[in-house]
Amino acid sequence: GENVEQHPSTLSVQEGDSAVIKCTYSDSASNYFPWYKQELGKRPQLIIDIRSNVGEKKDQRIAVTLNKTAKHFSLHITETQPEDSAVYFCAATPGPGGTSYGKLTFGQGTILTVHP
Amino acid sequence: GAVVSQHPSWVICKSGTSVKIECRSLDFQATTMFWYRQFPKQSLMLMATSNEGSKATYEQGVEKDKFLINHASLTLSTLTVTSAHPEDSSFYICGRDRGYGYTFGSGTRLTVV
């Protein structure tokens, strides 16, 4: 099955700096890669996602890049703010047609702390 | 508003009792829903796939007789933790895939005392 590795486990930055979180995956059938932000005690919230037919996607301060050949994807947050502090998870899932369709495999999570 | 409704949001139960968690798809009929578990300070792990009108499929290491899943209608999936023990204390969350995005319920914090 799919295996998703996420690094770093913790990341501390100063307000205004950029933050980068990286993930690698193992299953070449995976074609949907969402990123979630989870605050304490709450459900994961989708912040950005990317499908395998594109290499980069941007939404204001957040961007995701995907390298299907190398099987890795990254989250980039620019101009970080204290309210960006949370746990971030990457995930991967294959497309329709396979037995694992719809099953999300998560990375281990990254605790991001943005210092004012 | 939330398109996947999950209840209860938190529950405390005594060891040995059973707890039922409901997950409702509010905006469309979901033939498949997924149940995840998240232990404190850990990632989310898929427990099982809930299939409308048929048996659930469980991930390796998940006891099907302990975590009963029922998906009797196209909008409701339930997870029952039977004979709960303190080690079952966790955050349980359901989710569904619409093909162009994944939506989670609000999660259920289970504490077994």
mmCIF file of N, CA and C in Angstrom, chain A residues 7-108:
data_model
loop_
_atom_site.group_PDB
_atom_site.id
_atom_site.type_symbol
_atom_site.label_atom_id
_atom_site.label_comp_id
_atom_site.label_asym_id
_atom_site.label_seq_id
_atom_site.Cartn_x
_atom_site.Cartn_y
_atom_site.Cartn_z
ATOM 1 N N HIS A 7 8.315 15.600 6.316
ATOM 2 C CA HIS A 7 9.402 16.241 7.055
ATOM 3 C C HIS A 7 9.318 17.758 6.898
ATOM 4 N N PRO A 8 9.712 18.516 7.904
ATOM 5 C CA PRO A 8 10.169 18.055 9.215
ATOM 6 C C PRO A 8 8.989 17.761 10.143
ATOM 7 N N SER A 9 9.252 17.201 11.282
ATOM 8 C CA SER A 9 8.194 16.935 12.252
ATOM 9 C C SER A 9 7.824 18.202 13.010
ATOM 10 N N THR A 10 8.796 19.098 13.187
ATOM 11 C CA THR A 10 8.516 20.390 13.801
ATOM 12 C C THR A 10 9.238 21.466 13.001
ATOM 13 N N LEU A 11 8.621 22.638 12.957
ATOM 14 C CA LEU A 11 9.189 23.739 12.199
ATOM 15 C C LEU A 11 8.853 25.034 12.923
ATOM 16 N N SER A 12 9.886 25.781 13.229
ATOM 17 C CA SER A 12 9.700 27.036 13.949
ATOM 18 C C SER A 12 10.245 28.172 13.090
ATOM 19 N N VAL A 13 9.428 29.178 12.834
ATOM 20 C CA VAL A 13 9.840 30.300 11.996
ATOM 21 C C VAL A 13 9.408 31.609 12.643
ATOM 22 N N GLN A 14 10.028 32.676 12.187
ATOM 23 C CA GLN A 14 9.632 34.005 12.626
ATOM 24 C C GLN A 14 8.536 34.537 11.698
ATOM 25 N N GLU A 15 7.672 35.316 12.279
ATOM 26 C CA GLU A 15 6.595 35.918 11.498
ATOM 27 C C GLU A 15 7.173 36.633 10.269
ATOM 28 N N GLY A 16 6.556 36.367 9.124
ATOM 29 C CA GLY A 16 7.023 36.982 7.888
ATOM 30 C C GLY A 16 7.941 36.092 7.074
ATOM 31 N N ASP A 17 8.541 35.087 7.725
ATOM 32 C CA ASP A 17 9.392 34.149 7.005
ATOM 33 C C ASP A 17 8.545 33.154 6.228
ATOM 34 N N SER A 18 9.224 32.387 5.386
ATOM 35 C CA SER A 18 8.552 31.322 4.653
ATOM 36 C C SER A 18 8.726 29.991 5.364
ATOM 37 N N ALA A 19 7.793 29.091 5.131
ATOM 38 C CA ALA A 19 7.860 27.743 5.696
ATOM 39 C C ALA A 19 7.648 26.736 4.574
ATOM 40 N N VAL A 20 8.432 25.682 4.605
ATOM 41 C CA VAL A 20 8.325 24.639 3.590
ATOM 42 C C VAL A 20 8.240 23.276 4.277
ATOM 43 N N ILE A 21 7.266 22.510 3.884
ATOM 44 C CA ILE A 21 7.082 21.159 4.403
ATOM 45 C C ILE A 21 7.075 20.207 3.213
ATOM 46 N N LYS A 22 7.812 19.106 3.369
ATOM 47 C CA LYS A 22 7.978 18.196 2.238
ATOM 48 C C LYS A 22 7.421 16.812 2.538
ATOM 49 N N CYS A 23 6.882 16.189 1.504
ATOM 50 C CA CYS A 23 6.354 14.835 1.627
ATOM 51 C C CYS A 23 6.789 13.998 0.434
ATOM 52 N N THR A 24 7.026 12.734 0.700
ATOM 53 C CA THR A 24 7.279 11.776 -0.373
ATOM 54 C C THR A 24 6.248 10.665 -0.271
ATOM 55 N N TYR A 25 5.934 10.066 -1.403
ATOM 56 C CA TYR A 25 4.969 8.978 -1.411
ATOM 57 C C TYR A 25 5.540 7.820 -2.212
ATOM 58 N N SER A 26 4.934 6.656 -2.053
ATOM 59 C CA SER A 26 5.521 5.468 -2.662
ATOM 60 C C SER A 26 4.702 4.891 -3.815
ATOM 61 N N ASP A 27 3.397 5.121 -3.810
ATOM 62 C CA ASP A 27 2.516 4.481 -4.793
ATOM 63 C C ASP A 27 2.351 5.375 -6.029
ATOM 64 N N SER A 28 2.844 4.914 -7.142
ATOM 65 C CA SER A 28 2.757 5.710 -8.371
ATOM 66 C C SER A 28 1.313 5.895 -8.846
ATOM 67 N N ALA A 29 0.385 5.111 -8.291
ATOM 68 C CA ALA A 29 -1.027 5.263 -8.652
ATOM 69 C C ALA A 29 -1.680 6.452 -7.971
ATOM 70 N N SER A 30 -1.044 6.999 -6.964
ATOM 71 C CA SER A 30 -1.611 8.155 -6.267
ATOM 72 C C SER A 30 -1.655 9.344 -7.201
ATOM 73 N N ASN A 31 -2.779 10.043 -7.204
ATOM 74 C CA ASN A 31 -2.881 11.176 -8.123
ATOM 75 C C ASN A 31 -3.594 12.385 -7.522
ATOM 76 N N TYR A 32 -3.884 12.318 -6.231
ATOM 77 C CA TYR A 32 -4.506 13.461 -5.557
ATOM 78 C C TYR A 32 -3.775 13.666 -4.246
ATOM 79 N N PHE A 33 -3.318 14.916 -4.034
ATOM 80 C CA PHE A 33 -2.437 15.196 -2.897
ATOM 81 C C PHE A 33 -2.954 16.433 -2.152
ATOM 82 N N PRO A 34 -3.714 16.214 -1.100
ATOM 83 C CA PRO A 34 -4.216 17.356 -0.326
ATOM 84 C C PRO A 34 -3.306 17.680 0.842
ATOM 85 N N TRP A 35 -3.401 18.918 1.303
ATOM 86 C CA TRP A 35 -2.721 19.353 2.509
ATOM 87 C C TRP A 35 -3.778 19.850 3.491
ATOM 88 N N TYR A 36 -3.605 19.438 4.755
ATOM 89 C CA TYR A 36 -4.567 19.802 5.783
ATOM 90 C C TYR A 36 -3.887 20.550 6.911
ATOM 91 N N LYS A 37 -4.632 21.479 7.470
ATOM 92 C CA LYS A 37 -4.220 22.193 8.672
ATOM 93 C C LYS A 37 -5.141 21.752 9.798
ATOM 94 N N GLN A 38 -4.562 21.350 10.899
ATOM 95 C CA GLN A 38 -5.385 20.887 12.018
ATOM 96 C C GLN A 38 -5.025 21.655 13.277
ATOM 97 N N GLU A 39 -6.003 22.304 13.815
ATOM 98 C CA GLU A 39 -5.832 22.972 15.102
ATOM 99 C C GLU A 39 -6.279 22.027 16.200
ATOM 100 N N LEU A 40 -5.808 22.270 17.376
ATOM 101 C CA LEU A 40 -6.007 21.357 18.496
ATOM 102 C C LEU A 40 -7.481 21.027 18.706
ATOM 103 N N GLY A 41 -7.792 19.736 18.684
ATOM 104 C CA GLY A 41 -9.148 19.292 18.967
ATOM 105 C C GLY A 41 -10.143 19.451 17.838
ATOM 106 N N LYS A 42 -9.654 19.867 16.672
ATOM 107 C CA LYS A 42 -10.569 20.111 15.558
ATOM 108 C C LYS A 42 -10.282 19.187 14.376
ATOM 109 N N ARG A 43 -11.215 19.149 13.446
ATOM 110 C CA ARG A 43 -11.038 18.310 12.266
ATOM 111 C C ARG A 43 -9.966 18.912 11.364
ATOM 112 N N PRO A 44 -9.330 18.113 10.545
ATOM 113 C CA PRO A 44 -8.395 18.665 9.554
ATOM 114 C C PRO A 44 -9.150 19.530 8.544
ATOM 115 N N GLN A 45 -8.563 20.647 8.228
ATOM 116 C CA GLN A 45 -9.151 21.562 7.255
ATOM 117 C C GLN A 45 -8.280 21.580 6.007
ATOM 118 N N LEU A 46 -8.902 21.347 4.882
ATOM 119 C CA LEU A 46 -8.165 21.381 3.620
ATOM 120 C C LEU A 46 -7.693 22.800 3.331
ATOM 121 N N ILE A 47 -6.408 22.953 3.072
ATOM 122 C CA ILE A 47 -5.903 24.285 2.764
ATOM 123 C C ILE A 47 -5.506 24.414 1.295
ATOM 124 N N ILE A 48 -5.083 23.341 0.705
ATOM 125 C CA ILE A 48 -4.760 23.355 -0.710
ATOM 126 C C ILE A 48 -4.591 21.909 -1.163
ATOM 127 N N ASP A 49 -4.813 21.661 -2.428
ATOM 128 C CA ASP A 49 -4.616 20.326 -2.949
ATOM 129 C C ASP A 49 -4.095 20.415 -4.374
ATOM 130 N N ILE A 50 -3.572 19.298 -4.852
ATOM 131 C CA ILE A 50 -3.054 19.289 -6.211
ATOM 132 C C ILE A 50 -3.290 17.918 -6.808
ATOM 133 N N ARG A 51 -3.571 17.898 -8.092
ATOM 134 C CA ARG A 51 -3.736 16.639 -8.791
ATOM 135 C C ARG A 51 -2.533 16.403 -9.673
ATOM 136 N N SER A 52 -2.380 15.170 -10.089
ATOM 137 C CA SER A 52 -1.126 14.779 -10.736
ATOM 138 C C SER A 52 -0.937 15.383 -12.120
ATOM 139 N N ASN A 53 -1.962 16.006 -12.665
ATOM 140 C CA ASN A 53 -1.809 16.569 -14.000
ATOM 141 C C ASN A 53 -1.245 17.992 -13.982
ATOM 142 N N VAL A 54 -0.932 18.500 -12.790
ATOM 143 C CA VAL A 54 -0.302 19.816 -12.692
ATOM 144 C C VAL A 54 0.916 19.719 -11.792
ATOM 145 N N GLY A 55 1.833 20.666 -11.966
ATOM 146 C CA GLY A 55 3.055 20.626 -11.181
ATOM 147 C C GLY A 55 3.069 21.620 -10.034
ATOM 148 N N GLU A 56 2.183 22.619 -10.117
ATOM 149 C CA GLU A 56 2.186 23.642 -9.075
ATOM 150 C C GLU A 56 0.814 24.287 -8.999
ATOM 151 N N LYS A 57 0.457 24.660 -7.790
ATOM 152 C CA LYS A 57 -0.805 25.351 -7.574
ATOM 153 C C LYS A 57 -0.610 26.361 -6.460
ATOM 154 N N LYS A 58 -1.197 27.528 -6.642
ATOM 155 C CA LYS A 58 -0.986 28.589 -5.656
ATOM 156 C C LYS A 58 -2.319 29.203 -5.258
ATOM 157 N N ASP A 59 -2.417 29.529 -3.966
ATOM 158 C CA ASP A 59 -3.601 30.198 -3.450
ATOM 159 C C ASP A 59 -3.130 31.209 -2.424
ATOM 160 N N GLN A 60 -2.994 32.429 -2.852
ATOM 161 C CA GLN A 60 -2.525 33.538 -2.016
ATOM 162 C C GLN A 60 -1.160 33.194 -1.423
ATOM 163 N N ARG A 61 -1.053 33.029 -0.124
ATOM 164 C CA ARG A 61 0.255 32.792 0.509
ATOM 165 C C ARG A 61 0.667 31.327 0.502
ATOM 166 N N ILE A 62 -0.197 30.478 0.012
ATOM 167 C CA ILE A 62 0.056 29.039 0.072
ATOM 168 C C ILE A 62 0.247 28.488 -1.333
ATOM 169 N N ALA A 63 1.240 27.630 -1.469
ATOM 170 C CA ALA A 63 1.481 26.989 -2.759
ATOM 171 C C ALA A 63 1.879 25.539 -2.524
ATOM 172 N N VAL A 64 1.582 24.712 -3.487
ATOM 173 C CA VAL A 64 1.995 23.320 -3.439
ATOM 174 C C VAL A 64 2.671 22.971 -4.765
ATOM 175 N N THR A 65 3.750 22.230 -4.681
ATOM 176 C CA THR A 65 4.444 21.762 -5.878
ATOM 177 C C THR A 65 4.462 20.253 -5.869
ATOM 178 N N LEU A 66 4.428 19.667 -7.028
ATOM 179 C CA LEU A 66 4.394 18.217 -7.163
ATOM 180 C C LEU A 66 5.402 17.778 -8.205
ATOM 181 N N ASN A 67 6.204 16.780 -7.855
ATOM 182 C CA ASN A 67 7.134 16.158 -8.787
ATOM 183 C C ASN A 67 6.773 14.680 -8.854
ATOM 184 N N LYS A 68 6.008 14.306 -9.874
ATOM 185 C CA LYS A 68 5.537 12.914 -9.952
ATOM 186 C C LYS A 68 6.664 11.942 -10.231
ATOM 187 N N THR A 69 7.658 12.393 -10.956
ATOM 188 C CA THR A 69 8.777 11.497 -11.274
ATOM 189 C C THR A 69 9.507 11.091 -10.004
ATOM 190 N N ALA A 70 9.740 12.066 -9.152
ATOM 191 C CA ALA A 70 10.454 11.810 -7.907
ATOM 192 C C ALA A 70 9.524 11.403 -6.780
ATOM 193 N N LYS A 71 8.232 11.466 -7.026
ATOM 194 C CA LYS A 71 7.220 11.131 -6.033
ATOM 195 C C LYS A 71 7.365 11.976 -4.774
ATOM 196 N N HIS A 72 7.430 13.277 -4.962
ATOM 197 C CA HIS A 72 7.396 14.128 -3.789
ATOM 198 C C HIS A 72 6.615 15.403 -4.071
ATOM 199 N N PHE A 73 6.053 15.962 -3.016
ATOM 200 C CA PHE A 73 5.290 17.188 -3.115
ATOM 201 C C PHE A 73 5.535 18.026 -1.866
ATOM 202 N N SER A 74 5.416 19.307 -2.025
ATOM 203 C CA SER A 74 5.797 20.223 -0.950
ATOM 204 C C SER A 74 4.757 21.323 -0.765
ATOM 205 N N LEU A 75 4.657 21.767 0.469
ATOM 206 C CA LEU A 75 3.795 22.891 0.830
ATOM 207 C C LEU A 75 4.680 24.089 1.128
ATOM 208 N N HIS A 76 4.324 25.224 0.547
ATOM 209 C CA HIS A 76 5.084 26.445 0.762
ATOM 210 C C HIS A 76 4.134 27.513 1.322
ATOM 211 N N ILE A 77 4.487 28.054 2.463
ATOM 212 C CA ILE A 77 3.706 29.148 3.040
ATOM 213 C C ILE A 77 4.618 30.356 3.108
ATOM 214 N N THR A 78 4.221 31.436 2.481
ATOM 215 C CA THR A 78 5.017 32.661 2.512
ATOM 216 C C THR A 78 4.393 33.661 3.480
ATOM 217 N N GLU A 79 5.209 34.594 3.902
ATOM 218 C CA GLU A 79 4.744 35.662 4.810
ATOM 219 C C GLU A 79 3.939 35.077 5.970
ATOM 220 N N THR A 80 4.557 34.153 6.662
ATOM 221 C CA THR A 80 3.842 33.451 7.725
ATOM 222 C C THR A 80 3.358 34.410 8.816
ATOM 223 N N GLN A 81 2.240 33.992 9.410
ATOM 224 C CA GLN A 81 1.609 34.765 10.474
ATOM 225 C C GLN A 81 1.392 33.856 11.672
ATOM 226 N N PRO A 82 1.310 34.407 12.878
ATOM 227 C CA PRO A 82 1.100 33.565 14.057
ATOM 228 C C PRO A 82 -0.104 32.649 13.928
ATOM 229 N N GLU A 83 -1.142 33.080 13.250
ATOM 230 C CA GLU A 83 -2.333 32.235 13.095
ATOM 231 C C GLU A 83 -2.111 31.058 12.146
ATOM 232 N N ASP A 84 -0.955 31.009 11.499
ATOM 233 C CA ASP A 84 -0.600 29.841 10.693
ATOM 234 C C ASP A 84 -0.108 28.698 11.577
ATOM 235 N N SER A 85 0.151 28.984 12.840
ATOM 236 C CA SER A 85 0.639 27.952 13.753
ATOM 237 C C SER A 85 -0.418 26.864 13.912
ATOM 238 N N ALA A 86 -0.022 25.634 13.633
ATOM 239 C CA ALA A 86 -0.938 24.492 13.690
ATOM 240 C C ALA A 86 -0.142 23.245 13.306
ATOM 241 N N VAL A 87 -0.830 22.128 13.225
ATOM 242 C CA VAL A 87 -0.230 20.912 12.695
ATOM 243 C C VAL A 87 -0.686 20.764 11.247
ATOM 244 N N TYR A 88 0.259 20.498 10.375
ATOM 245 C CA TYR A 88 -0.038 20.353 8.957
ATOM 246 C C TYR A 88 0.217 18.901 8.536
ATOM 247 N N PHE A 89 -0.726 18.372 7.784
ATOM 248 C CA PHE A 89 -0.610 17.009 7.285
ATOM 249 C C PHE A 89 -0.683 16.994 5.760
ATOM 250 N N CYS A 90 0.199 16.227 5.157
ATOM 251 C CA CYS A 90 0.044 15.942 3.742
ATOM 252 C C CYS A 90 -0.658 14.592 3.619
ATOM 253 N N ALA A 91 -1.191 14.322 2.469
ATOM 254 C CA ALA A 91 -1.859 13.049 2.240
ATOM 255 C C ALA A 91 -1.816 12.716 0.758
ATOM 256 N N ALA A 92 -2.063 11.459 0.475
ATOM 257 C CA ALA A 92 -2.086 11.002 -0.908
ATOM 258 C C ALA A 92 -3.175 9.957 -1.072
ATOM 259 N N THR A 93 -3.754 9.922 -2.243
ATOM 260 C CA THR A 93 -4.779 8.922 -2.523
ATOM 261 C C THR A 93 -4.790 8.637 -4.026
ATOM 262 N N PRO A 94 -5.078 7.398 -4.409
ATOM 263 C CA PRO A 94 -5.129 7.074 -5.828
ATOM 264 C C PRO A 94 -6.440 7.507 -6.448
ATOM 265 N N GLY A 95 -6.470 7.496 -7.758
ATOM 266 C CA GLY A 95 -7.655 7.884 -8.486
ATOM 267 C C GLY A 95 -8.646 6.742 -8.610
ATOM 268 N N PRO A 96 -9.740 6.974 -9.303
ATOM 269 C CA PRO A 96 -10.774 5.956 -9.451
ATOM 270 C C PRO A 96 -10.259 4.720 -10.168
ATOM 271 N N GLY A 97 -10.872 3.589 -9.836
ATOM 272 C CA GLY A 97 -10.537 2.354 -10.530
ATOM 273 C C GLY A 97 -9.756 1.378 -9.712
ATOM 274 N N GLY A 98 -9.082 1.846 -8.699
ATOM 275 C CA GLY A 98 -8.302 0.941 -7.885
ATOM 276 C C GLY A 98 -9.015 0.600 -6.591
ATOM 277 N N THR A 99 -8.540 -0.418 -5.919
ATOM 278 C CA THR A 99 -9.174 -0.835 -4.669
ATOM 279 C C THR A 99 -8.938 0.165 -3.547
ATOM 280 N N SER A 100 -7.959 1.020 -3.719
ATOM 281 C CA SER A 100 -7.665 1.991 -2.662
ATOM 282 C C SER A 100 -8.273 3.352 -2.940
ATOM 283 N N TYR A 101 -9.130 3.446 -3.944
ATOM 284 C CA TYR A 101 -9.742 4.711 -4.306
ATOM 285 C C TYR A 101 -10.468 5.325 -3.118
ATOM 286 N N GLY A 102 -10.152 6.588 -2.843
ATOM 287 C CA GLY A 102 -10.800 7.296 -1.754
ATOM 288 C C GLY A 102 -10.105 7.152 -0.420
ATOM 289 N N LYS A 103 -9.154 6.253 -0.325
ATOM 290 C CA LYS A 103 -8.456 6.065 0.948
ATOM 291 C C LYS A 103 -7.291 7.042 1.024
ATOM 292 N N LEU A 104 -7.328 7.880 2.032
ATOM 293 C CA LEU A 104 -6.242 8.827 2.239
ATOM 294 C C LEU A 104 -5.164 8.220 3.125
ATOM 295 N N THR A 105 -3.920 8.333 2.675
ATOM 296 C CA THR A 105 -2.782 7.972 3.508
ATOM 297 C C THR A 105 -2.111 9.273 3.911
ATOM 298 N N PHE A 106 -1.974 9.470 5.204
ATOM 299 C CA PHE A 106 -1.449 10.724 5.726
ATOM 300 C C PHE A 106 0.033 10.623 6.053
ATOM 301 N N GLY A 107 0.687 11.765 5.953
ATOM 302 C CA GLY A 107 2.023 11.879 6.495
ATOM 303 C C GLY A 107 1.946 12.012 8.009
ATOM 304 N N GLN A 108 3.096 12.054 8.632
ATOM 305 C CA GLN A 108 3.151 12.023 10.094
ATOM 306 C C GLN A 108 2.794 13.350 10.735
#
